[in-house]
Amino acid sequence: ILIVERGMKIKVVSGIMLTLLLTSMLPLAFNIQPVKAEPKTWTVDDDGSADFHKIQEAIDAANSGDIIAVSAGTYFERVFIYGKFLTLIGKSKENTIIDGNKTGTVVNGGYFAISGFTIRNGYGYGDYFGIETGGGNITGNIVTNNQNGIKLYYSHDSILVGNIVSNNTSSGIVLHHSQGCTLRNNEMLGNRYNFVIEDAGDPYGGYLPEKWIYDIDTSNTVDGKPIYYLINQHDTQVPANAGYIAVINSTRI
């Protein structure tokens, strides 16, 4: 009986080892790898040969991660980007124009990248913008002649670089309940309120310094004068040529 029992145990162990061996060989035999779709570039031209004649048509057809390349021209439409991350690239910021025709916010979305456009005529009965987004990269655009220019709302770590935000009847750039954003080389001029940071603190527990932490340097200007955004500074003096001054968690300024 002992010999049989030991023999049975040996057979069971051998079976387990064979199963493990075969299982370990399966990936080598089949070498199955997930297929990752490459980003697709969609073209838009209002009066020429392209995938689409309207920017919104391309947005609706695109999948997250795709690029939408827009030829020079004037596109009278409002653009909505929700549920997917897209990159919109205009041919040139002077000649690739999205005109909202005074019917509301011109470019609106949750999270996207946009560069190389003029964005104008974002007006309506309410609080409307040239660009209003929950986050992303907004670079190298002209945002002009809107009710408000650019608004980031509840945004984290967004990037605004090289934008000209001008002649908007109310605000230029608005950071609303946002944190950790980076601003570089943005020009704000001719707006009623060039630069606005609103609702950055916890209204029920006081204004917490960490809520006001942005990476904003003097390459950003208001009416041609640099922004001084001072964080954790002590015993220093703001230069006389400041266009905008913010002093956060600092003393003896």
Coordinates of C-alpha atoms in Angstrom, one line a residue:
I1 CA 0.0 0.0 0.0
L2 CA 2.8 2.4 0.8
I3 CA 4.5 1.8 -2.6
V4 CA 1.2 2.4 -4.5
E5 CA 0.5 5.5 -2.5
R6 CA 4.0 6.9 -3.1
G7 CA 3.6 6.0 -6.8
M8 CA 0.3 7.9 -7.0
K9 CA 1.9 10.9 -5.4
I10 CA 4.7 10.8 -7.9
K11 CA 2.3 10.7 -10.8
V12 CA 0.3 13.6 -9.5
V13 CA 3.4 15.7 -9.0
S14 CA 4.6 14.8 -12.5
G15 CA 1.2 15.8 -13.9
I16 CA 1.4 19.2 -12.2
M17 CA 4.9 19.8 -13.5
L18 CA 3.9 18.9 -17.1
T19 CA 1.0 21.3 -16.9
L20 CA 3.2 24.1 -15.6
L21 CA 5.7 23.4 -18.4
L22 CA 3.1 23.5 -21.1
T23 CA 1.6 26.7 -19.7
S24 CA 4.9 28.4 -19.6
M25 CA 5.5 27.4 -23.3
L26 CA 2.2 28.9 -24.6
P27 CA 3.4 32.5 -24.8
L28 CA 6.5 31.4 -26.7
A29 CA 4.4 29.3 -29.1
F30 CA 1.8 31.9 -29.9
N31 CA 3.7 35.2 -29.0
I32 CA 0.4 37.1 -28.8
Q33 CA 0.8 40.8 -28.4
P34 CA -1.9 43.4 -28.1
V35 CA -2.3 45.6 -31.1
K36 CA -2.0 49.3 -30.4
A37 CA -3.7 51.6 -33.0
E38 CA -1.5 54.3 -34.4
P39 CA -2.8 57.9 -34.1
K40 CA -4.5 59.0 -37.3
T41 CA -4.2 62.4 -38.8
W42 CA -7.5 63.9 -40.2
T43 CA -7.3 66.9 -42.6
V44 CA -9.8 69.7 -42.7
D45 CA -10.1 72.4 -45.5
D46 CA -13.1 74.7 -45.9
D47 CA -12.7 75.0 -49.7
G48 CA -10.3 72.3 -50.8
S49 CA -9.5 68.6 -50.9
A50 CA -9.4 67.1 -47.4
D51 CA -11.1 64.5 -45.3
F52 CA -13.6 67.1 -44.0
H53 CA -14.7 70.7 -44.6
K54 CA -15.8 71.4 -41.0
I55 CA -13.6 71.0 -37.9
Q56 CA -16.4 69.5 -35.9
E57 CA -17.0 66.8 -38.5
A58 CA -13.3 65.7 -38.0
I59 CA -13.7 65.8 -34.2
D60 CA -16.8 63.6 -34.4
A61 CA -15.0 61.0 -36.6
A62 CA -11.7 61.0 -34.7
N63 CA -10.6 58.6 -31.9
S64 CA -8.8 59.6 -28.8
G65 CA -5.1 60.4 -29.6
D66 CA -5.8 61.4 -33.2
I67 CA -4.5 64.6 -34.8
I68 CA -6.7 67.1 -36.7
A69 CA -4.7 69.3 -39.2
V70 CA -6.6 72.3 -40.3
S71 CA -5.8 74.3 -43.5
A72 CA -5.8 78.1 -43.6
G73 CA -9.3 79.6 -43.9
T74 CA -12.1 80.9 -41.9
Y75 CA -14.3 78.3 -40.2
F76 CA -17.6 79.7 -38.9
E77 CA -18.4 77.1 -36.3
R78 CA -18.3 76.3 -32.6
V79 CA -16.1 73.3 -31.7
F80 CA -16.9 70.8 -28.9
I81 CA -14.3 68.2 -27.8
Y82 CA -15.5 65.8 -25.1
G83 CA -14.9 62.2 -24.2
K84 CA -11.5 61.9 -26.0
F85 CA -8.2 63.6 -26.2
L86 CA -7.4 65.2 -29.6
T87 CA -4.7 67.5 -30.9
L88 CA -5.9 70.4 -33.2
I89 CA -3.2 72.0 -35.3
G90 CA -3.9 75.0 -37.5
K91 CA -1.8 75.9 -40.6
S92 CA -0.9 79.3 -39.1
K93 CA -2.3 81.3 -36.2
E94 CA -2.8 84.4 -38.4
N95 CA -4.7 82.7 -41.2
T96 CA -6.5 79.7 -39.7
I97 CA -9.5 81.2 -38.0
I98 CA -12.3 79.7 -36.0
D99 CA -15.1 82.2 -35.8
G100 CA -17.9 81.6 -33.3
N101 CA -20.2 84.1 -35.0
K102 CA -21.2 85.5 -31.6
T103 CA -23.3 82.4 -30.8
G104 CA -21.4 81.2 -27.6
T105 CA -18.0 79.8 -26.6
V106 CA -15.9 79.0 -29.7
V107 CA -13.7 76.0 -28.6
N108 CA -15.1 74.1 -25.7
G109 CA -14.0 70.8 -24.2
G110 CA -12.8 68.6 -21.4
Y111 CA -9.2 68.0 -22.3
F112 CA -7.4 68.7 -25.6
A113 CA -4.4 70.3 -27.3
I114 CA -4.7 73.2 -29.7
S115 CA -2.2 75.4 -31.5
G116 CA -1.9 77.6 -34.5
F117 CA -5.4 79.3 -34.6
T118 CA -7.0 82.6 -34.4
I119 CA -10.1 82.2 -32.2
R120 CA -12.6 85.0 -32.2
N121 CA -16.3 86.1 -31.7
G122 CA -17.1 84.0 -28.7
Y123 CA -20.1 86.0 -27.4
G124 CA -23.6 85.3 -26.2
Y125 CA -26.1 86.0 -23.5
G126 CA -24.0 84.8 -20.5
D127 CA -20.3 84.2 -19.8
Y128 CA -18.7 82.9 -23.0
F129 CA -15.1 82.4 -24.1
G130 CA -12.8 81.9 -27.0
I131 CA -11.4 78.8 -25.4
E132 CA -12.9 77.1 -22.3
T133 CA -11.5 73.8 -21.2
G134 CA -10.9 71.5 -18.3
G135 CA -7.3 71.1 -19.2
G136 CA -4.7 70.4 -21.9
N137 CA -2.0 72.3 -23.9
I138 CA -3.0 75.6 -25.4
T139 CA 0.0 77.0 -27.4
G140 CA 0.7 79.5 -30.1
N141 CA -2.9 80.9 -30.6
I142 CA -4.4 84.3 -31.1
V143 CA -7.5 84.6 -28.9
T144 CA -9.1 87.9 -29.7
N145 CA -12.4 89.8 -29.8
N146 CA -14.4 87.5 -27.6
Q147 CA -16.3 88.2 -24.4
N148 CA -13.5 86.4 -22.5
G149 CA -10.3 84.9 -23.8
I150 CA -9.1 81.6 -22.3
K151 CA -10.5 79.8 -19.3
L152 CA -9.1 76.8 -17.5
Y153 CA -11.6 75.3 -15.0
Y154 CA -10.8 72.6 -12.5
S155 CA -7.7 72.0 -14.4
H156 CA -4.4 70.4 -13.2
D157 CA -1.0 70.7 -14.8
S158 CA -2.2 72.4 -18.0
I159 CA 0.2 74.3 -20.2
L160 CA -0.4 77.7 -21.8
V161 CA 2.5 78.9 -23.9
G162 CA 2.9 81.6 -26.5
N163 CA -0.7 82.8 -26.8
I164 CA -1.7 86.3 -27.7
V165 CA -4.9 87.1 -25.8
S166 CA -6.2 90.5 -26.8
N167 CA -9.1 92.9 -27.0
N168 CA -11.6 90.6 -25.2
T169 CA -14.4 92.7 -23.6
S170 CA -14.1 91.1 -20.2
S171 CA -11.3 88.7 -19.1
G172 CA -8.1 87.7 -20.9
I173 CA -6.8 84.5 -19.2
V174 CA -8.9 83.0 -16.3
L175 CA -7.7 80.2 -14.0
H176 CA -10.7 78.9 -12.2
H177 CA -10.3 76.3 -9.4
S178 CA -7.1 75.1 -11.1
Q179 CA -3.8 74.0 -9.8
G180 CA -0.2 73.4 -11.0
C181 CA -0.6 75.0 -14.4
T182 CA 2.4 76.4 -16.3
L183 CA 2.2 79.7 -18.2
R184 CA 5.0 80.9 -20.5
N185 CA 5.3 83.8 -23.0
N186 CA 1.6 84.7 -23.1
E187 CA 0.8 88.3 -24.0
M188 CA -2.4 89.8 -22.5
L189 CA -3.3 93.2 -23.8
G190 CA -6.4 95.3 -24.2
N191 CA -8.7 93.1 -22.1
R192 CA -10.8 94.6 -19.4
Y193 CA -9.3 92.2 -16.8
N194 CA -6.2 90.8 -18.4
F195 CA -5.4 88.0 -15.9
V196 CA -7.8 86.5 -13.3
I197 CA -7.3 83.8 -10.8
E198 CA -10.6 82.9 -9.1
D199 CA -11.8 80.5 -6.4
A200 CA -8.4 79.0 -5.8
G201 CA -8.9 78.7 -2.1
D202 CA -11.2 76.4 -0.1
P203 CA -14.1 78.7 0.7
Y204 CA -15.0 76.9 3.9
G205 CA -11.5 76.6 5.3
G206 CA -9.7 79.8 4.3
Y207 CA -7.4 80.3 1.3
L208 CA -4.7 77.6 1.4
P209 CA -1.3 78.6 -0.1
E210 CA -1.0 75.3 -1.9
K211 CA -4.1 76.1 -4.0
W212 CA -2.3 79.1 -5.5
I213 CA 0.8 77.3 -6.8
Y214 CA 1.3 78.0 -10.5
D215 CA 4.4 78.1 -12.6
I216 CA 4.1 81.6 -14.0
D217 CA 7.2 83.6 -14.8
T218 CA 8.0 87.1 -16.2
S219 CA 7.9 85.9 -19.8
N220 CA 4.1 86.4 -19.4
T221 CA 3.0 90.1 -19.9
V222 CA 0.1 92.3 -19.3
D223 CA -0.1 95.3 -21.6
G224 CA 3.6 94.8 -22.3
K225 CA 4.7 94.6 -18.7
P226 CA 5.8 91.4 -17.0
I227 CA 3.8 89.4 -14.5
Y228 CA 5.5 88.9 -11.1
Y229 CA 4.0 85.8 -9.5
L230 CA 5.9 85.5 -6.2
I231 CA 5.6 82.2 -4.2
N232 CA 7.4 81.7 -0.9
Q233 CA 9.5 84.8 -1.2
H234 CA 10.8 86.9 1.6
D235 CA 12.4 90.3 2.0
T236 CA 12.3 91.3 -1.6
Q237 CA 10.9 94.1 -3.7
V238 CA 8.7 94.0 -6.8
P239 CA 10.1 95.9 -9.7
A240 CA 8.3 99.1 -10.7
N241 CA 7.5 97.9 -14.2
A242 CA 5.1 95.1 -13.1
G243 CA 2.0 94.6 -15.1
Y244 CA 0.5 92.2 -12.6
I245 CA 1.6 91.2 -9.1
A246 CA 0.6 88.1 -7.0
V247 CA 2.2 87.5 -3.6
I248 CA 1.6 84.0 -2.2
N249 CA 2.8 82.7 1.2
S250 CA 5.4 85.4 1.3
T251 CA 6.5 88.0 3.8
R252 CA 8.0 91.5 3.9
I253 CA 7.5 92.1 0.2

